[in-house]
XYZ file of C-alpha atoms in Angstrom:
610
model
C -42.135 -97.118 245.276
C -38.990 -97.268 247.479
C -35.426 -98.412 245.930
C -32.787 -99.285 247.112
C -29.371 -100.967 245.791
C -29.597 -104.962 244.937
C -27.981 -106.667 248.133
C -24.596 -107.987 248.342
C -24.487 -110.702 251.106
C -20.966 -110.353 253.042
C -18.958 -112.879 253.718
C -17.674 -113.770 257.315
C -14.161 -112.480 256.183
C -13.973 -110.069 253.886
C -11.090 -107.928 252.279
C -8.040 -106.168 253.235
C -5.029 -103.975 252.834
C -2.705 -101.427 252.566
C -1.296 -99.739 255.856
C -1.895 -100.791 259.431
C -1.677 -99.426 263.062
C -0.171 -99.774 266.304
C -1.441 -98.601 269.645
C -0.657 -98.775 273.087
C -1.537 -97.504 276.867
C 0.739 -95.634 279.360
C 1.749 -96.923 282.320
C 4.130 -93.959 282.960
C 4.531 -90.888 281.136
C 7.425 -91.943 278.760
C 9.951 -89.358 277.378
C 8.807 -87.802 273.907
C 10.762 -88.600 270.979
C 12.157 -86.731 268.690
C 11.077 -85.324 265.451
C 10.554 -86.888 262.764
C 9.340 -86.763 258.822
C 6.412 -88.286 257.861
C 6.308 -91.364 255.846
C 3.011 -90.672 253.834
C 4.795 -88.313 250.965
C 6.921 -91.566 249.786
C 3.706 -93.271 248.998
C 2.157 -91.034 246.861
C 4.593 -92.465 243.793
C 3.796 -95.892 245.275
C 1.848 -97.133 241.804
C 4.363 -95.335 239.367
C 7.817 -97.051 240.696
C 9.211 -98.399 238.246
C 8.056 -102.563 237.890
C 11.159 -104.984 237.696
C 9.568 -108.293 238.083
C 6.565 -110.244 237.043
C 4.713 -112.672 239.470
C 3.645 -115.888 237.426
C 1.221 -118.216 238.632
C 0.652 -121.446 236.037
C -1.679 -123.544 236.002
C -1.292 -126.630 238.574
C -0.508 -129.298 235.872
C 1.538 -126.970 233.733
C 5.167 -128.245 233.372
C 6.435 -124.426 234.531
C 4.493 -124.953 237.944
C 6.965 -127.863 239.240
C 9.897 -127.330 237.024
C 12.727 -124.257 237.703
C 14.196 -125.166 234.469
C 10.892 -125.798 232.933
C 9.829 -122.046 234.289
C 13.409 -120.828 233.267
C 12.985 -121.885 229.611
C 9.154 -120.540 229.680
C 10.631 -117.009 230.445
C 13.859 -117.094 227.559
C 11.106 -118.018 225.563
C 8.583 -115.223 226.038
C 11.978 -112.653 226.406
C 12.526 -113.832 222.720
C 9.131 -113.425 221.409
C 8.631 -109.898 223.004
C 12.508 -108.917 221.913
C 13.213 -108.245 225.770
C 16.006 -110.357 228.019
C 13.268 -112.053 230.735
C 14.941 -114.472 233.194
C 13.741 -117.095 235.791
C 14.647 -115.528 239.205
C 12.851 -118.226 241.803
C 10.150 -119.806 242.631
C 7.932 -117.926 245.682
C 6.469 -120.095 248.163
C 3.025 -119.882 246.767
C 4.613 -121.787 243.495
C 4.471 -118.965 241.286
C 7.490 -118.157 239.670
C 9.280 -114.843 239.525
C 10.431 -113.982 236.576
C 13.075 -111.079 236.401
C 12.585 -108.292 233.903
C 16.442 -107.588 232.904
C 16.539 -104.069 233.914
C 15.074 -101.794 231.788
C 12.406 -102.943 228.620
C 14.390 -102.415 225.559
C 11.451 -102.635 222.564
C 8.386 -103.431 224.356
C 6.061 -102.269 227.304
C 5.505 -103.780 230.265
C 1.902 -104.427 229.249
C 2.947 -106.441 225.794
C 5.270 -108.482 228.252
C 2.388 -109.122 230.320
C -0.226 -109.953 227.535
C 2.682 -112.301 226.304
C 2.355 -114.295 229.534
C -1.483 -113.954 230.285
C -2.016 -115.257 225.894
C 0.001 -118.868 227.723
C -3.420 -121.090 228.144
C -0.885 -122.286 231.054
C -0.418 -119.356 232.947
C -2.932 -119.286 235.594
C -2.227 -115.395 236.418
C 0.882 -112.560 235.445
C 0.839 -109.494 238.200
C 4.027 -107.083 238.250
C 5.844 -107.264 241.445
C 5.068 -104.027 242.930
C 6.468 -101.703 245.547
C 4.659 -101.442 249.152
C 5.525 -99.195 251.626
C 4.577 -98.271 255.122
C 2.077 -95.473 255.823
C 1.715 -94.145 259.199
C 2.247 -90.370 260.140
C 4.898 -90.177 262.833
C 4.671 -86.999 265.551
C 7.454 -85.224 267.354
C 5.047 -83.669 270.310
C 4.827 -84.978 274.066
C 2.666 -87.440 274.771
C -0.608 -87.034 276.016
C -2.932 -89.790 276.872
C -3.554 -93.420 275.817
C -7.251 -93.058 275.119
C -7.374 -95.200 272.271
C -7.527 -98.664 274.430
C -9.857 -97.072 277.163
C -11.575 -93.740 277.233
C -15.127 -93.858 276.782
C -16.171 -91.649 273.719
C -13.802 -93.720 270.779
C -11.584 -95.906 272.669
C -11.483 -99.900 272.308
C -13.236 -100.681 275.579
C -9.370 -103.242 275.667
C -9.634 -103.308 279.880
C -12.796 -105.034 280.178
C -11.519 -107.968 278.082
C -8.430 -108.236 279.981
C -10.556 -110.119 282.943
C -10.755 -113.213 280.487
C -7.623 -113.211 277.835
C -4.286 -111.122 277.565
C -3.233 -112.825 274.828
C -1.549 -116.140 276.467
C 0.148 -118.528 273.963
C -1.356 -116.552 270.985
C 1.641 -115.677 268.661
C 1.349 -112.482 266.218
C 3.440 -112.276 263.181
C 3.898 -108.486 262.095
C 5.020 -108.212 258.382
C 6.652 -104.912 258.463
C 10.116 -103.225 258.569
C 11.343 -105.509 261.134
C 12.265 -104.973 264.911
C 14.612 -102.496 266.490
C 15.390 -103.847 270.169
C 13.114 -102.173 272.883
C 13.240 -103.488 276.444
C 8.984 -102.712 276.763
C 9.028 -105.159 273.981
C 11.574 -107.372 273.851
C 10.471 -110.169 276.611
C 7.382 -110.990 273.838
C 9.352 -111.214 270.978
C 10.523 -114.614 269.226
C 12.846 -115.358 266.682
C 11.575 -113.751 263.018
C 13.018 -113.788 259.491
C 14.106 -111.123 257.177
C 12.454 -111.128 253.618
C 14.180 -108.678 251.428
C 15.857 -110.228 248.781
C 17.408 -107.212 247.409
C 20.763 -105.856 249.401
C 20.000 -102.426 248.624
C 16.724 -102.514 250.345
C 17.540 -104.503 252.898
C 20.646 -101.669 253.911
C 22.032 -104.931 256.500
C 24.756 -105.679 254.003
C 22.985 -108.676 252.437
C 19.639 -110.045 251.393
C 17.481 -112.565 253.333
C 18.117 -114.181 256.621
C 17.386 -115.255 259.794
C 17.857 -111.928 261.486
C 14.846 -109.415 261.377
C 16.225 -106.755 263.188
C 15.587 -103.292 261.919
C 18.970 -101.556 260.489
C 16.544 -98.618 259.740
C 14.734 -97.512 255.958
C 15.590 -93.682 255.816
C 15.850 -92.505 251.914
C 17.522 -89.952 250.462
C 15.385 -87.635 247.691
C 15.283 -89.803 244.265
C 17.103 -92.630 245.875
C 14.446 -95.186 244.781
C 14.013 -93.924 241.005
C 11.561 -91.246 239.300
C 7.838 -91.658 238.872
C 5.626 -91.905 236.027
C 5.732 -88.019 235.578
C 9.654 -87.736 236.225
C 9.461 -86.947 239.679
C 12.052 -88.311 242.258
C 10.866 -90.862 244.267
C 10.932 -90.340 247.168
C 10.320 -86.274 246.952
C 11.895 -85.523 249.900
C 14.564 -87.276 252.271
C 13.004 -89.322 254.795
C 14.306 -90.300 258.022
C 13.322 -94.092 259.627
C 10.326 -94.957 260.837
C 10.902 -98.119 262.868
C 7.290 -98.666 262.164
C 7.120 -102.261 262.652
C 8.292 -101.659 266.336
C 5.503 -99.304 266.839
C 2.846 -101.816 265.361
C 4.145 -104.582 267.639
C 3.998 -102.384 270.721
C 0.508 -101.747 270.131
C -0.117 -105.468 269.913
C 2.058 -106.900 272.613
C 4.048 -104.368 274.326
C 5.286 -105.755 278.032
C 2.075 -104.765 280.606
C 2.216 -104.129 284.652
C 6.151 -103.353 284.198
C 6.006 -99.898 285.687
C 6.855 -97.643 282.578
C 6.123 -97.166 279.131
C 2.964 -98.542 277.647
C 0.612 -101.430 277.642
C 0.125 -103.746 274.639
C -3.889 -104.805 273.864
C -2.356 -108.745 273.735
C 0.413 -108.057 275.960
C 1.118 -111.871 277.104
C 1.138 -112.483 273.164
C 4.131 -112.859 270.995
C 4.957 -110.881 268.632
C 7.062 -112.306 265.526
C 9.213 -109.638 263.466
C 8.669 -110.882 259.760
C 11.404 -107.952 257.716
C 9.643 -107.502 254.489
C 10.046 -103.728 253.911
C 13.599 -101.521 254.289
C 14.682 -98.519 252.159
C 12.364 -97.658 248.984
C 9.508 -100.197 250.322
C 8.819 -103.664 249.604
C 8.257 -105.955 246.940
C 4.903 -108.147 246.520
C 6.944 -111.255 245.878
C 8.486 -110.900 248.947
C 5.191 -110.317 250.973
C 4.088 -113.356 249.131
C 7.151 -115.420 250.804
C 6.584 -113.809 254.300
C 2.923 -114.651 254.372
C 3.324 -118.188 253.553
C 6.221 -118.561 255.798
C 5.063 -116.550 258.938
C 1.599 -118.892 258.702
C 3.431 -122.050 258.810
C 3.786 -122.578 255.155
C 7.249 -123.796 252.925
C 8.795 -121.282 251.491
C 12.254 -122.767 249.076
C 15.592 -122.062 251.000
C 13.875 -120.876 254.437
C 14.045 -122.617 257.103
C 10.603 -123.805 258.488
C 9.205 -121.508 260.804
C 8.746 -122.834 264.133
C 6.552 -120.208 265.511
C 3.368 -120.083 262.936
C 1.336 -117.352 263.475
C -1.807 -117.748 264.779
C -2.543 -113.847 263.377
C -0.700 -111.471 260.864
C -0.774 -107.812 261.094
C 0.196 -106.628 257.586
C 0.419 -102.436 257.830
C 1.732 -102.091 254.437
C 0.250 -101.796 251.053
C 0.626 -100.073 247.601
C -1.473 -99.125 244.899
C -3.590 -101.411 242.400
C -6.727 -103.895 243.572
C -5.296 -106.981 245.124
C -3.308 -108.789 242.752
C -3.909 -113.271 242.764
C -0.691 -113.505 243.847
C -1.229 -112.036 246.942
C -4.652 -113.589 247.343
C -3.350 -116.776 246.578
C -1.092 -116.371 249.709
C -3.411 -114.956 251.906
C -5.953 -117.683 250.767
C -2.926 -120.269 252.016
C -2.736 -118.504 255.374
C -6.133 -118.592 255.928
C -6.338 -122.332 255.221
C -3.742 -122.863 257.456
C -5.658 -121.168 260.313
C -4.233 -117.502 260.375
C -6.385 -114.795 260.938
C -4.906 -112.113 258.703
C -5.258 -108.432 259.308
C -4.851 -105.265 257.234
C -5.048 -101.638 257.064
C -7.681 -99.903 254.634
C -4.980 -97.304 253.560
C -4.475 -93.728 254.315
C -5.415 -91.599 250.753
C -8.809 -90.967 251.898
C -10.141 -92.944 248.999
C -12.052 -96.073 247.845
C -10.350 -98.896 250.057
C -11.043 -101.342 246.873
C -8.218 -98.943 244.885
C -5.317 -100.892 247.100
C -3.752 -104.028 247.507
C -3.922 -105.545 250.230
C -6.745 -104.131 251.380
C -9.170 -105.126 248.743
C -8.237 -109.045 248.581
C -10.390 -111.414 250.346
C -9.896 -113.390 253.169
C -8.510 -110.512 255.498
C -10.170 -107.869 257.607
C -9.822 -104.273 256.746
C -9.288 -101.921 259.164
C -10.452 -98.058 258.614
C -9.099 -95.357 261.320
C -10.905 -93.319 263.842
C -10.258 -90.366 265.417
C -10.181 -89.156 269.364
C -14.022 -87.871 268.824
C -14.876 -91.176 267.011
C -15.357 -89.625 263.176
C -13.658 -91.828 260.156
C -9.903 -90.013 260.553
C -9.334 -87.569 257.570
C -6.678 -89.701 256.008
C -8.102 -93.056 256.245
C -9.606 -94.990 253.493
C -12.780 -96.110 253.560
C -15.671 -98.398 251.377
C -17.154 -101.339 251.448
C -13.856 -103.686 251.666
C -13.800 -102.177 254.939
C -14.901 -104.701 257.774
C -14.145 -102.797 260.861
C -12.804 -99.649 262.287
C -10.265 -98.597 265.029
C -8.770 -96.018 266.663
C -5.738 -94.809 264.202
C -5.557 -91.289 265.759
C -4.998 -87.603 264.414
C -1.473 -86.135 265.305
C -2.157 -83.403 262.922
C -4.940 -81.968 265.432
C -2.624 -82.668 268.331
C 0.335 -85.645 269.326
C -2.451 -86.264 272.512
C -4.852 -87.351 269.761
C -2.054 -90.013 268.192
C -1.367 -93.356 268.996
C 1.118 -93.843 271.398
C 3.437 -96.742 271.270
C 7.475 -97.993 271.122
C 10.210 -96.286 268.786
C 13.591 -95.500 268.583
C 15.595 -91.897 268.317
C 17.782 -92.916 265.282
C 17.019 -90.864 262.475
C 19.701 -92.583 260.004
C 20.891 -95.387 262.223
C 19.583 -97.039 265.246
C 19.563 -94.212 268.280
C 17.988 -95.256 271.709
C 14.337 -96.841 272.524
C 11.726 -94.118 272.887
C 8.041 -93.536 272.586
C 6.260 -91.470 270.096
C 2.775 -90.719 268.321
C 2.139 -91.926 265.366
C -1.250 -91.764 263.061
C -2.560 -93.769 260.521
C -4.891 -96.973 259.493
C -0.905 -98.423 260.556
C -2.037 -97.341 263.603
C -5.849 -99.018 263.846
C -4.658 -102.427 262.285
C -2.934 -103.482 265.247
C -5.530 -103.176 267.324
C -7.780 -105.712 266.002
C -4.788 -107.986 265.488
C -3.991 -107.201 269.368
C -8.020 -108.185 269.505
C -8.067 -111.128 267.265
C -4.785 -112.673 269.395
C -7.180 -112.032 272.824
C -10.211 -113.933 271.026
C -7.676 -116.979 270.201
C -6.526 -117.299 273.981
C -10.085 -117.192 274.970
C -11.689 -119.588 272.145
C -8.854 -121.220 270.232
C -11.232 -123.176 268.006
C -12.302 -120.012 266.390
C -11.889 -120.112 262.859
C -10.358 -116.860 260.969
C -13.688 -116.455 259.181
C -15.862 -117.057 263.230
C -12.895 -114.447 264.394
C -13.649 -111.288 262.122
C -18.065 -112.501 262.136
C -17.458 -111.666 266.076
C -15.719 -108.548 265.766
C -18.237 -107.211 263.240
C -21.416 -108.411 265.410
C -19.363 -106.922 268.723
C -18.796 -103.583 267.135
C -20.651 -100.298 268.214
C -21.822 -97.647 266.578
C -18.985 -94.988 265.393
C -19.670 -92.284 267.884
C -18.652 -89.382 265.098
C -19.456 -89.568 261.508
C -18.178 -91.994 258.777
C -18.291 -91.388 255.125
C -17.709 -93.626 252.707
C -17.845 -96.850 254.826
C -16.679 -97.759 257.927
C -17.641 -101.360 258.168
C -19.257 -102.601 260.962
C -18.860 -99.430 263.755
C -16.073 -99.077 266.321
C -14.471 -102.381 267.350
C -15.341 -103.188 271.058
C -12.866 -105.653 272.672
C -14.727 -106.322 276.078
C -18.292 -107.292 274.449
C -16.275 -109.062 271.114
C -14.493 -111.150 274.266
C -17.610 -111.223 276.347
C -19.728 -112.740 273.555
C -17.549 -115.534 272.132
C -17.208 -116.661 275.905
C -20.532 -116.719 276.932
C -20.490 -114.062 278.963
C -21.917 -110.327 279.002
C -19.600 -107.356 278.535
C -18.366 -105.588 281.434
C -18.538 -101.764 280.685
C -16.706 -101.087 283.725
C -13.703 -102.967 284.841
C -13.651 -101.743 288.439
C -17.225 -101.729 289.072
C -18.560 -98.897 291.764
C -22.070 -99.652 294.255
C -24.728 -99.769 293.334
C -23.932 -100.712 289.603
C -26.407 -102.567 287.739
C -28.626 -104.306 284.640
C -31.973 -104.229 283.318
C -32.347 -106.623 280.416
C -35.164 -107.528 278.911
C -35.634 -110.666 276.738
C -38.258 -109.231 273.991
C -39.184 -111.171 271.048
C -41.210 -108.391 269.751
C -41.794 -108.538 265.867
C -40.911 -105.503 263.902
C -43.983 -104.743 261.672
C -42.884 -104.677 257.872
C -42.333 -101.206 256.449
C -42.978 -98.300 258.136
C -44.504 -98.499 261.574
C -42.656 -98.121 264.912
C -42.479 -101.287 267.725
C -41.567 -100.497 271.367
C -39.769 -102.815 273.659
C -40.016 -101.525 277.671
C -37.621 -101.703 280.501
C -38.757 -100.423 283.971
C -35.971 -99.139 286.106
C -36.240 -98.697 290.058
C -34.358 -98.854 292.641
C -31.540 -96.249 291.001
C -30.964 -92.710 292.419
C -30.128 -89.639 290.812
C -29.655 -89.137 287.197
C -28.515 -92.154 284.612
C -24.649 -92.203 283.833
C -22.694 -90.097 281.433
C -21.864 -93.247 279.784
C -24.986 -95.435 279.396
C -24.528 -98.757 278.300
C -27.644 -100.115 275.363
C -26.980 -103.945 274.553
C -29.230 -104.752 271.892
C -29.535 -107.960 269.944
C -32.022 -107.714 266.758
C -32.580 -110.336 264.775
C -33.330 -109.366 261.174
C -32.823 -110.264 257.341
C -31.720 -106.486 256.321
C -30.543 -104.455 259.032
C -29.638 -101.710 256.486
C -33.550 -100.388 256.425
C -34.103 -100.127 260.546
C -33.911 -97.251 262.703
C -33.297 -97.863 266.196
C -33.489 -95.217 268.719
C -33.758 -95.334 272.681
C -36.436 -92.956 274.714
C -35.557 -92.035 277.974
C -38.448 -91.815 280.796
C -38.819 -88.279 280.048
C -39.260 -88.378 276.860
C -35.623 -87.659 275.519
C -34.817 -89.410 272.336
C -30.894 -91.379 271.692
C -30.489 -92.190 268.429
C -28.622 -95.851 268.420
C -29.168 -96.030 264.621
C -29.585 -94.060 261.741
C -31.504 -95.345 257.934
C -28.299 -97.426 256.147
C -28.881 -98.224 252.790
C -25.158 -99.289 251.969
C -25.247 -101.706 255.186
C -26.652 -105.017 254.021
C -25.357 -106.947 256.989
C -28.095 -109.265 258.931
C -28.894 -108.674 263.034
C -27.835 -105.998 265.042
C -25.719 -107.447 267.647
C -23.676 -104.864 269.568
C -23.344 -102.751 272.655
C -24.388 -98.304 271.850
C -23.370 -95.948 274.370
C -25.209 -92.916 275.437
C -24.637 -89.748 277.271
C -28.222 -89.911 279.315
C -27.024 -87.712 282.686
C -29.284 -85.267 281.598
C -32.395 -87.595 282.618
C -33.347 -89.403 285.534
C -32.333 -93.000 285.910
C -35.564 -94.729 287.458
C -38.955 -94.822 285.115
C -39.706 -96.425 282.176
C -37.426 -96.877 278.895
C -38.068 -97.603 275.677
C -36.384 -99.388 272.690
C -37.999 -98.286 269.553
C -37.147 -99.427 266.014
C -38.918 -99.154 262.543
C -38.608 -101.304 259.022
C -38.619 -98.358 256.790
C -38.936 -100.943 253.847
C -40.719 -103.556 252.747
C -40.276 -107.482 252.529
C -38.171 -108.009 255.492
C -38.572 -109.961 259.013
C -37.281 -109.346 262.002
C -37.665 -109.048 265.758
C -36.388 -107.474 269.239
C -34.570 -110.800 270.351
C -33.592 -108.503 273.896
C -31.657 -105.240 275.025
C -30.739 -103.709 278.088
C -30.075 -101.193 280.492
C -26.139 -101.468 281.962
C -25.985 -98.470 284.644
């Protein structure tokens, strides 16, 4: 008797979070930048810094949830009963109030505080305001190649969308450290807001305004308090990152300009939203940036009057997503933002971080130049999609290449550098969701990450863990949701062409193989290096079929391994196979097997694109 696990149906939009990515193509070879310390050894203390506010979400006809004073007296109140000083501190644009802790608990934990709040039949929900940080990788070495938007093995397959949207009247908020001026940048950038209610984060000299520029968030060893086990957070001095510049140049970096690199939207624009500075960020002001960057009120801001049409969030700390922050993102959403994470880089369980595992976002994981999951990047089933997020540890030609700046502890000149990190991937399928709403604006955020999924191909490398759908694919994501097919190669060469053929071929029920044929003539010579397999495949479990391609001579391409963890309906996405080993004219076959029983299905049609 075969088992298998019970079957989770997934939802259009799943869940994301933590860290996300930036990416970009060169144009000209720009000049490398110079060294610089990697960010990922600050988050490693990122779920012991020390907690100094509570996020607290009543109940809708609670007094506290319209009332400052009403909340103010609520928090006295439970400060009294716990023997602890608690204060009102303001209300967050999701309503939930903030309540300050008063420095350090004097007789309780921060648990009893907590249970204090969450015993309330009014409180809705009580989450400590946690720290989030950024997490890419930087590199100091030269820069190679931007392979992640076009070479064929593990790149995005970005230039074949660029035919039918480049991002036109799409605008991207990126919640990050802000934006330090870059002249490959700066013609798509609009007005943003800073976040950071504490002056010694921010390091501008005050706390939030209108002015989201960058001052830089280098840290100096212990600056930002000791861990759990005494250790100094951070462990080591860090120098900036200016990663929110090299997430937007990924997204929307100036294209055609004769130097630099190219951006994936790059007639987007990009809004800085300044939400993390020196020792990270805080969740309540995530919260705020969120609601504000998607159009939403947020108490003493000004209304935005750019809402985003996507957010790229590459942040993210440790802890499953908290309801405050899915109450945000749940706002967003409603409000017609596509919102877009990164899974994380600990090489864990993607569900372990926040915001990664909340709903209503898509996950990104990070690939590497060959295609495999990238060593660092989380992974599971929260995960709705990869992208490239590069490997500068192998070499700075393997990173993602995109804008920065020289400062180490102020701000220096622009430059370009390679970074790494599911930072890094993020931005790509916000760069891709900002192409899908210039080419179908009536896309919902939920219709936005179902095409991205059903677009994707199959990881070329190995994933394990979870990698979501496969390897994002811009031009047959952007082909699809505009009726048309992908084109696997931009500047098409003679004698290119396509063999399709329209099947509807039932696959038997458990066990047996079903062939679908496509006779090729007319085609000289050997098939290409870089065979293009569009196959649609209707069917209720797609986790039990093994699809696999035989070439007129009898060589075998595996398209797709047995899946148990992917419960996912159809298989609706482009392979690609090295087949210039065999010749191109004869017959070819499309084989696939139900290796359990109680499903349906059928070979709706697949093709040949030489």
């Amino acid at each position: 008797m075969n088992v298998r696990p019970v079957r989770i149906s997934l939802l259009a939009v799943t869940t994301g979070a933590l860290i996300a990515s930036s990416v970009a193509v060169s144009a000209a070879a720009p000049v490398p930048a110079p060294a610089r310390q990697s960010t990922s050894a600050v988050t490693s203390s990122v779920a012991d810094a020390p907690v100094e506010r509570l996020i607290v979400g009543y109940k809708s006809g609670a007094a506290e949830a319209k009332s400052n004073d009403a909340a103010t007296k609520d928090a006295k109140a439970k400060g009294k009963e716990t023997g602890e000083s608690l204060g009102f501190d303001r209300r967050l644009g999701t309503g939930a109030a903030l309540v300050d802790l008063g420095g350090e608990l004097k007789k309780g934990s921060l648990d009893q505080v907590i249970d204090t709040f969450r015993a309330d039949s009014e409180v809705a929900y009580v989450v400590p305001d946690r720290r989030m940080y950024a997490m890419a990788d930087p590199n100091d070495s030269d820069y190679g190649r931007q392979w992640d938007l076009f070479e064929a093995t593990a790149g995005m397959n970005v230039p074949g969308a660029w035919s039918k949207a480049t991002g036109e009247g799409v605008k991207v908020a990126v919640i990050d450290t802000g934006y330090v001026a870059h002249s490959d940048l700066a013609a798509n950038v609009v007005a943003g807001y800073d976040f950071i209610s504490d002056p010694f984060m921010a390091q501008d000299g005050g706390g939030r305004d209108s002015n989201a520029a960058d001052p830089g968030d280098w840290m100096n060893r212990g600056e930002c308090g000791t861990d759990s086990n005494g250790q100094p957070v951070p462990p080591q001095n860090t120098n900036n990152s200016w990663h929110g510049t090299h997430v937007a140049g990924t997204i929307a970096a100036v294209t055609g300009n004769g130097k630099g690199v190219a951006g994936i939207a790059y007639n987007a624009t990009v809004q800085p939203v300044r939400v993390l500075g020196k020792c990270g960020g805080t969740t309540a002001d995530i919260i705020d940036a969120i609601t504000w960057a998607s159009g939403g009120t947020v108490s003493g801001v000004p209304a935005n009057p750019n809402p985003a049409d996507v957010i790229n969030m590459s942040l993210g700390g440790g802890s499953a997503c908290d309801a405050g922050s899915q109450s945000a993102i749940n706002g967003a959403v409603n409000r017609g933002t596509t919102v877009v994470v990164a899974a994380g880089n600990n090489n864990a369980n993607a569900a372990g971080f926040n915001p990664a595992s909340c709903n209503n976002v898509i996950t990104v994981a990070a690939s590497d130049r060959e295609g495999n999951r990238a060593a660092y990047s989380n992974y599971g089933s929260v995960v709705e999609i990869t992208a490239p997020g590069g490997e500068t540890t192998a070499s700075a030609a393997n990173g993602i290449w995109s804008t920065l700046n020289t400062g180490t502890r102020s701000v220096g000149s622009e430059s370009y550098s390679a970074y790494q990190g599911t930072s890094m991937a993020a931005p790509h399928i916000a760069g891709l969701a900002a192409l899908m709403n210039e080419a179908k604006p009536e896309l919902t955020p939920a219709q936005i990450s179902t095409a991205i999924r059903e677009n994707a191909r199959t990881l070329p490398g190995s994933c394990s863990g979870g990698c979501g759908a496969g390897l994002a694919d811009a031009s047959a994501t952007i082909a699809a949701i505009t009726g048309g097919t992908p084109d696997p190669d931009p500047d098409p060469q003679p004698g290119d062409g396509v063999f399709t053929n329209s099947a509807n071929v039932n696959i038997p029920d458990y066990g047996a193989w079903i062939a679908s044929d496509i006779q090729v003539t007319g085609r000289s010579g050997s098939a290409p290096a870089q065979l293009k397999v569009p196959v649609d495949i209707k069917h209720t479990f797609r986790g039990d079929l093994v699809v696999v391609l035989e070439a007129p001579d009898g060589t075998d391409f595996t398209l797709k391994n047995l899946s148990q963890s992917d419960s996912t309906d159809n298989i609706t996405q482009t392979f690609t196979v090295d087949a210039s080993r065999v010749a191109a004219n004869g017959t070819w076959q499309l084989w696939v097997r139900d290796t359990y029983a109680n499903d349906t299905g059928y070979i709706d049609s697949w093709g040949l694109n030489f």
